[in-house]
Tab-separated table of C-alpha atoms and ligand atoms in Angstrom:
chain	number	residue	atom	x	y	z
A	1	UNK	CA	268.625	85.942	212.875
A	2	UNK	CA	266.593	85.082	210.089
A	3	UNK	CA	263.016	87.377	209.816
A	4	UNK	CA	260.254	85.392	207.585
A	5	UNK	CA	256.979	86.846	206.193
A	6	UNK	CA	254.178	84.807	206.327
A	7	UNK	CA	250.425	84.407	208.097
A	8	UNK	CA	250.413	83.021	211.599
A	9	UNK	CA	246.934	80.858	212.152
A	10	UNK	CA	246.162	81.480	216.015
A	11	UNK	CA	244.193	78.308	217.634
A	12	UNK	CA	243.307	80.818	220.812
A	13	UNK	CA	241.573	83.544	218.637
A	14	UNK	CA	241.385	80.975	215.560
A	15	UNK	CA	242.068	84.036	213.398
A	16	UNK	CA	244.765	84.165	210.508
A	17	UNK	CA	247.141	87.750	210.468
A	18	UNK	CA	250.172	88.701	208.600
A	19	UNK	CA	253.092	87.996	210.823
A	20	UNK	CA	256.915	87.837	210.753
A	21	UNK	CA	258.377	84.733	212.409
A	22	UNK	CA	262.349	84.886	213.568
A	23	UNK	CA	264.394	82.315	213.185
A	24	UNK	CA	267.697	82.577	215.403
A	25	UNK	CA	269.462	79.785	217.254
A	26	UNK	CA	267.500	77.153	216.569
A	27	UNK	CA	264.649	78.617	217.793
A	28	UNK	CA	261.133	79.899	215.844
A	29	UNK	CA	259.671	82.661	217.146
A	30	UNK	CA	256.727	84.972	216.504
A	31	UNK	CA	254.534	87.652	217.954
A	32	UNK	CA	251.242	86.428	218.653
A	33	UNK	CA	248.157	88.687	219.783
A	34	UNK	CA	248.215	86.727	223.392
A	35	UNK	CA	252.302	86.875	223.340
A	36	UNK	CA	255.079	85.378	222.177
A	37	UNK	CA	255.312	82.324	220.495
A	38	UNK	CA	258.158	79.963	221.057
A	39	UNK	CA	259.214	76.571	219.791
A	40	UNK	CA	262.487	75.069	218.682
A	41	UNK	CA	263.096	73.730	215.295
A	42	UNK	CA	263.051	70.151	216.224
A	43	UNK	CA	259.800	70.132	217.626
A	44	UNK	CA	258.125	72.157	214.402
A	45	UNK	CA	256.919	70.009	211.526
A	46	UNK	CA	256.857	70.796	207.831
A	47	UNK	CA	254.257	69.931	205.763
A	48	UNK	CA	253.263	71.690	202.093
A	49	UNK	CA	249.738	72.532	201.098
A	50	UNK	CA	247.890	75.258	199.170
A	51	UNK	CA	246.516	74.637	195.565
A	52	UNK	CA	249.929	74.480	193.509
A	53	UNK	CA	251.501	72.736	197.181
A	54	UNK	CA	253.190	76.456	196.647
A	55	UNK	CA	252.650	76.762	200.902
A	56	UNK	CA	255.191	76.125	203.561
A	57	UNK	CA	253.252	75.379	207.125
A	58	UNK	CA	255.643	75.062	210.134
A	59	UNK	CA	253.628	73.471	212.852
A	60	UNK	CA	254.065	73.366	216.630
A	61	UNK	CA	252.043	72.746	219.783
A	62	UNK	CA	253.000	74.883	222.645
A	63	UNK	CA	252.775	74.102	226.169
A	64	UNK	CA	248.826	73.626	226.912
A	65	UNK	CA	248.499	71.531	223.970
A	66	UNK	CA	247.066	74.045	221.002
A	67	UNK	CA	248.571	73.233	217.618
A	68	UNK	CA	249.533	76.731	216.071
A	69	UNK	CA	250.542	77.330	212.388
A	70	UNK	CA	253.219	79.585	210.416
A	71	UNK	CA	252.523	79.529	206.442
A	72	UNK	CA	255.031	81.045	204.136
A	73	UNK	CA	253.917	81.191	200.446
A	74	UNK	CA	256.160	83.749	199.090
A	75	UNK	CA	259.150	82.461	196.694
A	76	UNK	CA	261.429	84.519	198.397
A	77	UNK	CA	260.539	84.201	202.187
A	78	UNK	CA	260.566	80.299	201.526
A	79	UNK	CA	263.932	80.264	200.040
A	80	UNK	CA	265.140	82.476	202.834
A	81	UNK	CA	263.478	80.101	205.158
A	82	UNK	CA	265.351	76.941	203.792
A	83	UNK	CA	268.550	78.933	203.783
A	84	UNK	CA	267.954	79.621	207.570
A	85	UNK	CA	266.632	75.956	208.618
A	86	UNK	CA	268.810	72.989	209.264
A	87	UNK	CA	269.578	70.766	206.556
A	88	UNK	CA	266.763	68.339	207.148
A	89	UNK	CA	264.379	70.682	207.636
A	90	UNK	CA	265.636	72.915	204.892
A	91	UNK	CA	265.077	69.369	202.773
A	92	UNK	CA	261.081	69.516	203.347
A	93	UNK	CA	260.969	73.194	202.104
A	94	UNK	CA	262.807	72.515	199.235
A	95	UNK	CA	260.451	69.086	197.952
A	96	UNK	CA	257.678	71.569	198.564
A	97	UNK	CA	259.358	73.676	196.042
A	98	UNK	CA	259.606	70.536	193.524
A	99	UNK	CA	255.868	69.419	194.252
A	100	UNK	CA	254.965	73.073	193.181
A	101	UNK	CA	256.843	72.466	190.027
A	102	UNK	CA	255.373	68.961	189.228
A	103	UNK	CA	252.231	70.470	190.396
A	104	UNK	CA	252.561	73.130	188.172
A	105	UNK	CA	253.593	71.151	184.995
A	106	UNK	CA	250.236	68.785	185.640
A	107	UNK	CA	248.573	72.673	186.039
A	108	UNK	CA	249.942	73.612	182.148
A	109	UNK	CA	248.595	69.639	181.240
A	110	UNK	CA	244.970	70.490	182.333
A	111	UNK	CA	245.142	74.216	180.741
A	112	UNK	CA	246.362	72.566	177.568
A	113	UNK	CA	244.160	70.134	178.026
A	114	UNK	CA	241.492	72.108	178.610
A	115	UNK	CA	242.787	74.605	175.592
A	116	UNK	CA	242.472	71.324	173.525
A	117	UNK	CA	238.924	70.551	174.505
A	118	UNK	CA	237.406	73.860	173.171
A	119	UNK	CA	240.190	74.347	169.909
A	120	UNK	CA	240.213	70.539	168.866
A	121	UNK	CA	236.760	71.151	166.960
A	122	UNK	CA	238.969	73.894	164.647
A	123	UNK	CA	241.517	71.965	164.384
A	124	UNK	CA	239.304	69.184	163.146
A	125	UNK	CA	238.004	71.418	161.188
A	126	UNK	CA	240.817	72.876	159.598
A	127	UNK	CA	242.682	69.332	158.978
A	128	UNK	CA	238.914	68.617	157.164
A	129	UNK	CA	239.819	71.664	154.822
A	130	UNK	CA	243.189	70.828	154.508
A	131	UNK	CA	242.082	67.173	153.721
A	132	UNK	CA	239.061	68.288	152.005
A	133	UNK	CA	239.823	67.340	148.452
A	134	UNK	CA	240.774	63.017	149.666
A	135	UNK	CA	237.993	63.842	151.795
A	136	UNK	CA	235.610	64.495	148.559
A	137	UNK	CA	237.362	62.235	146.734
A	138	UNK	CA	236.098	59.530	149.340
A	139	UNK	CA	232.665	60.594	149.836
A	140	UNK	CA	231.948	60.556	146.536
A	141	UNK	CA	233.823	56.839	145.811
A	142	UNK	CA	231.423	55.573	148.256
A	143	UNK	CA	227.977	56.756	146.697
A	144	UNK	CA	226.452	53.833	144.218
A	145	UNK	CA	226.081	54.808	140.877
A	146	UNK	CA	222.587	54.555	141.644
A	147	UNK	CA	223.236	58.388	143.073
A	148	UNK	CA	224.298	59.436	139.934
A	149	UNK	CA	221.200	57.769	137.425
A	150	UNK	CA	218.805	59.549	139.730
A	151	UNK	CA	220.117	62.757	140.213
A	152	UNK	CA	220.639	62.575	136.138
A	153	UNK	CA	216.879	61.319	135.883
A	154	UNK	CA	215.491	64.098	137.931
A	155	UNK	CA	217.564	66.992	135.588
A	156	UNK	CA	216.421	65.314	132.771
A	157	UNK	CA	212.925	66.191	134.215
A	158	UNK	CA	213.784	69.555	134.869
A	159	UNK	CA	214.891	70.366	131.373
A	160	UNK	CA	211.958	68.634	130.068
A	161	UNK	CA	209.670	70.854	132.423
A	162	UNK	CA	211.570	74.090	130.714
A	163	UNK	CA	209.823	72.619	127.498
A	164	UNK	CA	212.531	73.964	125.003
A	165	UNK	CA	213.631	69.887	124.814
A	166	UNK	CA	213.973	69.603	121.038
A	167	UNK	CA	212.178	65.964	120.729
A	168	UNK	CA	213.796	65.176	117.337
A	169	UNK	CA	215.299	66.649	113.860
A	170	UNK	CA	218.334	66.566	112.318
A	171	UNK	CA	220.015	68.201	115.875
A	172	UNK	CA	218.896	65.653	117.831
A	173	UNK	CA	219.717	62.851	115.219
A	174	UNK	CA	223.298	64.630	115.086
A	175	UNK	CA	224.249	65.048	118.399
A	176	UNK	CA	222.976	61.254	119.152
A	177	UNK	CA	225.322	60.223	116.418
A	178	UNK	CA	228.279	61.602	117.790
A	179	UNK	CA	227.708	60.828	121.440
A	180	UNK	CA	227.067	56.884	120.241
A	181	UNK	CA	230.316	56.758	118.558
A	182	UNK	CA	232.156	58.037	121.257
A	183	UNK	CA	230.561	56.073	123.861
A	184	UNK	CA	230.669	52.569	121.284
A	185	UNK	CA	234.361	52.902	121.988
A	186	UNK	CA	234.267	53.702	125.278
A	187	UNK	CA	235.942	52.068	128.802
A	188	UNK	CA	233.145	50.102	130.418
A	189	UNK	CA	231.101	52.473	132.751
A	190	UNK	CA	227.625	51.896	134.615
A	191	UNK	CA	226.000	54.900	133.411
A	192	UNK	CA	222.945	55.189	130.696
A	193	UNK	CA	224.090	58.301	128.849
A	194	UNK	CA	221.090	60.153	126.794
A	195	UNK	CA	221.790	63.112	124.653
A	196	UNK	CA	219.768	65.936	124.904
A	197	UNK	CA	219.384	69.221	122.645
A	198	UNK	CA	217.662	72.191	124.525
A	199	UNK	CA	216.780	75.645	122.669
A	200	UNK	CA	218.898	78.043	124.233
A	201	UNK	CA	221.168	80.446	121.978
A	202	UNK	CA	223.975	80.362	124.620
A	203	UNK	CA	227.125	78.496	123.459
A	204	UNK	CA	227.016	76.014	126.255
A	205	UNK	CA	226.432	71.775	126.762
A	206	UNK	CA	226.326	70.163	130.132
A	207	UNK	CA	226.090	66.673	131.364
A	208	UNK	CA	224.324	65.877	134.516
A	209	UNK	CA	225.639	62.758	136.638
A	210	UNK	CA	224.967	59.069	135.447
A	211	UNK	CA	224.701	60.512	131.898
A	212	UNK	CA	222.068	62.710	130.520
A	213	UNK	CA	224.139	65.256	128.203
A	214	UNK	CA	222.776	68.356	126.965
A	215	UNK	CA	223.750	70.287	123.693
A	216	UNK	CA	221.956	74.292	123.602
A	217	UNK	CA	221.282	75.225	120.064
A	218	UNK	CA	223.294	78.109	120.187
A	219	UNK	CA	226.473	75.883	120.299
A	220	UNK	CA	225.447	73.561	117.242
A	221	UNK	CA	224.988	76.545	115.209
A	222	UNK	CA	228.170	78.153	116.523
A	223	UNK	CA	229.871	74.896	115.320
A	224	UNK	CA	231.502	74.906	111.852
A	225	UNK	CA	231.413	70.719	111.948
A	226	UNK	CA	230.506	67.891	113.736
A	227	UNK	CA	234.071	67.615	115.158
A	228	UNK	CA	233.509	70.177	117.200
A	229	UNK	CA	230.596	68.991	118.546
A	230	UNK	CA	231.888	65.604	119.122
A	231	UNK	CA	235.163	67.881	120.870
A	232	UNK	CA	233.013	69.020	123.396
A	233	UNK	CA	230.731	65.901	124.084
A	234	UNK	CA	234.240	64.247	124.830
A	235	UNK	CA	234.665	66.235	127.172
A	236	UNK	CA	231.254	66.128	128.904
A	237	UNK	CA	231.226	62.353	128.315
A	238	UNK	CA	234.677	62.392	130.519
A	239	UNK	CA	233.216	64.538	132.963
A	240	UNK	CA	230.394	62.122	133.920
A	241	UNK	CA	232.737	58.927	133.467
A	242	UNK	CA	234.854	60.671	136.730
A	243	UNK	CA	231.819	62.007	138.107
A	244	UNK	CA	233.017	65.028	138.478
A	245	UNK	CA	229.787	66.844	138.418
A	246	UNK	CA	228.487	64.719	141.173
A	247	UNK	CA	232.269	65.601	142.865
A	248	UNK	CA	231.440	69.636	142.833
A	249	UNK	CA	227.729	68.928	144.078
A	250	UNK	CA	229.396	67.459	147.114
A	251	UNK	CA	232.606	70.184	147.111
A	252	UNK	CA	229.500	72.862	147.389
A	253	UNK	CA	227.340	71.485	150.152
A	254	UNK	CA	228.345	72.149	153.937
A	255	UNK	CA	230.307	69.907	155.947
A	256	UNK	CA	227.187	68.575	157.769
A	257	UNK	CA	225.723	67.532	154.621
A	258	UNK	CA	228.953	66.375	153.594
A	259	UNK	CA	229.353	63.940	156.728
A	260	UNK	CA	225.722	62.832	155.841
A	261	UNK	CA	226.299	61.873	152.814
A	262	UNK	CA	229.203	59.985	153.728
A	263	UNK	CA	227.276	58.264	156.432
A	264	UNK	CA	224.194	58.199	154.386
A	265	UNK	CA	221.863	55.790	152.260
A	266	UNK	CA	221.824	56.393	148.744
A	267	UNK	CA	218.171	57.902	148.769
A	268	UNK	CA	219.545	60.221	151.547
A	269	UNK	CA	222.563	61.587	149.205
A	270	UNK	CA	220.233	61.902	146.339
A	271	UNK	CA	217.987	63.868	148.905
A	272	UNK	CA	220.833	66.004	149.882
A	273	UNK	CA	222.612	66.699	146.283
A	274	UNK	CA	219.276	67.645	144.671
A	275	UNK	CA	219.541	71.210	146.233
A	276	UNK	CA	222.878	71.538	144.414
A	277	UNK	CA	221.180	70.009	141.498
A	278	UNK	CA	219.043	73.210	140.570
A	279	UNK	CA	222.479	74.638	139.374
A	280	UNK	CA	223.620	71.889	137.663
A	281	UNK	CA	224.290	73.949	134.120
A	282	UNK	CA	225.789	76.791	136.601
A	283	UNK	CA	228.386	74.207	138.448
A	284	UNK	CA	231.935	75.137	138.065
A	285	UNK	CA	234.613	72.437	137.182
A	286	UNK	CA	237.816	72.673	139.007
A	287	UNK	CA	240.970	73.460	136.705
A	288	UNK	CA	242.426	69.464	137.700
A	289	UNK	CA	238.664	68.400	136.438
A	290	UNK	CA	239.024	70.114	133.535
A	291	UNK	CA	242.547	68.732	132.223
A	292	UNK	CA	241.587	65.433	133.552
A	293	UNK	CA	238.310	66.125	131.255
A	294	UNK	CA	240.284	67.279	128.358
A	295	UNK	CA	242.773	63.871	128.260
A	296	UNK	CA	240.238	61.687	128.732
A	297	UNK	CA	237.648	63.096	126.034
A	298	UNK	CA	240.930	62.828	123.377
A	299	UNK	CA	240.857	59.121	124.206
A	300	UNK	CA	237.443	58.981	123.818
A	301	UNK	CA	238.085	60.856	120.607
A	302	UNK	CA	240.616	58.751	119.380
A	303	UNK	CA	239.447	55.679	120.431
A	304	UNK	CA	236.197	56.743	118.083
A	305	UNK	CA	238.698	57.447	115.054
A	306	UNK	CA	237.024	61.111	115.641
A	307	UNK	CA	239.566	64.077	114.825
A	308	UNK	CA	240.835	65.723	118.294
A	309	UNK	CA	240.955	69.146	117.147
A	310	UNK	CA	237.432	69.756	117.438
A	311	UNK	CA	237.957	70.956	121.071
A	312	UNK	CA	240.689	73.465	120.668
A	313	UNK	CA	239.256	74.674	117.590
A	314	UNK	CA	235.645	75.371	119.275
A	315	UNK	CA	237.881	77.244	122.598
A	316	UNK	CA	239.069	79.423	119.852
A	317	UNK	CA	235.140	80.248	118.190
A	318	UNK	CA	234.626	80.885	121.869
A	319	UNK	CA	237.668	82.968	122.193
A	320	UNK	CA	236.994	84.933	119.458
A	321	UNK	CA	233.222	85.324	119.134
A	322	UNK	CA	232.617	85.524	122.971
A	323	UNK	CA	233.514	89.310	122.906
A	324	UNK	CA	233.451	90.721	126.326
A	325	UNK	CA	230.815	88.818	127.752
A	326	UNK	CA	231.943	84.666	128.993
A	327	UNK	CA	230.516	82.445	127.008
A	328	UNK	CA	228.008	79.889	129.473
A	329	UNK	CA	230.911	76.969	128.342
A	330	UNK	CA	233.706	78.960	129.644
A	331	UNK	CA	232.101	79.877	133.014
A	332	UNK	CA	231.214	76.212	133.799
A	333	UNK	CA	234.368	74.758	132.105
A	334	UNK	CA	237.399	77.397	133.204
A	335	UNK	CA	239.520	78.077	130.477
A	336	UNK	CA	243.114	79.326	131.064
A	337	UNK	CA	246.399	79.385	128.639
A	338	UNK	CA	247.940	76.893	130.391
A	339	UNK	CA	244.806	74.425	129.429
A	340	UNK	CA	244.773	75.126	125.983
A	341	UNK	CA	248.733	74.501	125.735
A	342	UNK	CA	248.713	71.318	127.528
A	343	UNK	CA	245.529	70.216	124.889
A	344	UNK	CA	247.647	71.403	121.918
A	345	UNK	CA	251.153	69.539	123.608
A	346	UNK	CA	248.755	66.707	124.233
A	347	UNK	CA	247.420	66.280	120.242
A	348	UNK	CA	251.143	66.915	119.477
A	349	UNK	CA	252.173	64.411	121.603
A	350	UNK	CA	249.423	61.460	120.325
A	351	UNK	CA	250.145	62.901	116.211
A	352	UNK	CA	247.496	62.550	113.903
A	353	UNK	CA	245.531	59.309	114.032
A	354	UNK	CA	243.107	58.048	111.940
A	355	UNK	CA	239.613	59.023	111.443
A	356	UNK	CA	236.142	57.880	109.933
A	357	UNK	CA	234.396	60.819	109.288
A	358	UNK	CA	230.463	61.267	110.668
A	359	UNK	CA	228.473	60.760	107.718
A	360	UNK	CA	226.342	63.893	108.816
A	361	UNK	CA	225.101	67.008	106.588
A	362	UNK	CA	226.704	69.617	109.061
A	363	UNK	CA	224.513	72.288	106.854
A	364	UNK	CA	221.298	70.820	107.387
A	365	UNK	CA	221.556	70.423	110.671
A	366	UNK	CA	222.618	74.154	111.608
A	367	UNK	CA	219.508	75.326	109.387
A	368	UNK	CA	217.562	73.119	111.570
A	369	UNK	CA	218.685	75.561	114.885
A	370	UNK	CA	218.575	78.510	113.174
A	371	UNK	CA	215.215	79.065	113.154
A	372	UNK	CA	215.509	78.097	116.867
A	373	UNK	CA	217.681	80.589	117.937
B	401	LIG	ZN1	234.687	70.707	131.457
């Protein structure tokens, strides 16, 4: 005899109790309230149910009709059960058993499902970070140049509002010179550059997207020569032709903006990157930027027959007459070892080209800042 745990459903009180059915001689049996129950195993039915189809319900009707019910949903009582029914029988409990697997396995789809519905915004966002740099790199392919002129137009009127623009002088007529040259030589671009000079005694230049360069007066007199000068507008000269300012103005804004301004008109980025703009002088260049920078301002240079040591040589004035506190150049531009060596291996690489000097009196035009600074 075979004794099975389970819950007995009673269609005369049409309550539900624990009960234990026997199973002996092909015979189920089990002690209801109103008496024993009786029925043999050919008469009792097997169907599955519950919410995983993890229930076993024997069915029978006994003598006046009433259709009573034996559910087993323990693993153990069920398996027991199958061991103690005939083989057909034993059949139905044990495709119950495989419908609670299947069931199951559909159970882990919906959890992971489910697990995917609430995660699959981090993971979107975390493939965005991953793939944030392309990600840049294609927002900011996709913005007209039109972007850049305006956000450059409305610095320009922000450093005029400062008023410490110097209008004109030997600075101005200088640092014009040299960014001319350059740009006479220059890959063809869609940007209006203008060269600036602002008073300011920090050792620092910046150029603003689509073009509009500015030179402090602290760096002109820092500079022993024009080639220095013409060194570092190169450099910012590169950094608009790669719009790489415009590049960090969209690396600092949120990824809302970010997805607006990929989605966006151009008067809607120019809307959205003018916040960034205030900090224009203040925006960092990444290390790639600033190599990138470096190369391309040595073509520039060379393509201008201007010497390319004028860089290097103005990182060491820096170096050496920044003290302990970063010069304004450095912070914006990083500097690192590795950047100055792959300048100097890049000059060693190229040799020494030829040059037409800048016909300017480099002594005139430093006297002309001192007094400024
Ligand atoms: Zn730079």
């Amino acid at each position: 005899m075979t004794i099975i745990a389970g819950v007995l459903h009673d269609p005369e009180s049409g309550k539900s109790r624990r009960a234990e059915a026997r199973i002996a001689d092909g015979r189920l049996s089990v002690d209801a309230e109103s008496g024993p129950q009786q029925a043999t195993l050919g008469a009792v039915e097997i169907t599955t149910g519950g919410w995983q189809a993890q229930a076993v319900h024997l069915g029978w009707r006994d003598g006046a009709g009433r259709t009573w019910a034996f559910t087993v949903e323990d693993p153990a009582a069920r398996a027991a059960l199958a061991a103690a029914l005939p083989p057909a029988l034993a059949a139905k409990v044990a495709a119950s058993h495989g419908a609670e697997r299947r069931v199951q396995r559909s159970g882990r789809l919906a959890l992971a499902l489910l697990g995917a519905f609430f995660t699959l915004p981090l993971v979107l966002l975390a493939l965005l970070f991953a793939f944030r740099e392309p990600l840049l790199d294609w927002v900011v392919a996709r913005l007209p140049t039109s972007v850049d002129a305006r956000l450059g137009q409305l610095t320009a009127e922000q450093v005029k509002a400062t008023g410490k623009l110097v209008e004109t002088g030997p600075a101005v007529d200088a640092v014009k010179a040299i960014g001319d040259r350059l740009l006479a030589h220059a890959p063809a671009h869609p940007h209006e550059f203008r060269f600036a000079v602002m008073e300011d005694p920090s050792l620092n230049a910046f150029a603003a997207p689509g073009g509009f360069v500015v030179v402090h007066t602290g760096l002109i007199a820092a500079a022993d020569g024009p080639e220095e000068v013409a060194g570092v507008l190169g450099h910012e000269i590169a950094h608009v032709l790669r719009r790489h300012s415009l590049r960090q103005m969209a690396f600092e804004l949120g990824l809302t903006a970010l997805v607006q301004l990929a989605v966006g008109s151009a008067d809607g980025a120019v809307a959205i990157l003018t916040g960034t703009a205030q900090q224009l002088s203040g925006l960092s260049f990444s290390r790639d930027q600033e190599s990138e920078a470096d190369r391309l301002g040595l073509d520039l240079l060379q393509a201008a027959r201007l010497p390319g040591e004028g860089l290097p040589r103005f990182f060491d004035r820096l170096a050496k007459e920044g003290g302990n506190a970063v010069p304004a150049f450095l912070s914006s531009h990083p500097q690192s070892d590795e950047r100055r060596e792959a300048l100097a291996a890049e000059l060693a690489r190229r040799g020494e080209w030829a040059t037409d000097p800048l016909a300017l009196e480099w002594s005139a035009v430093r006297d002309s800042v001192a007094a400024k600074n």
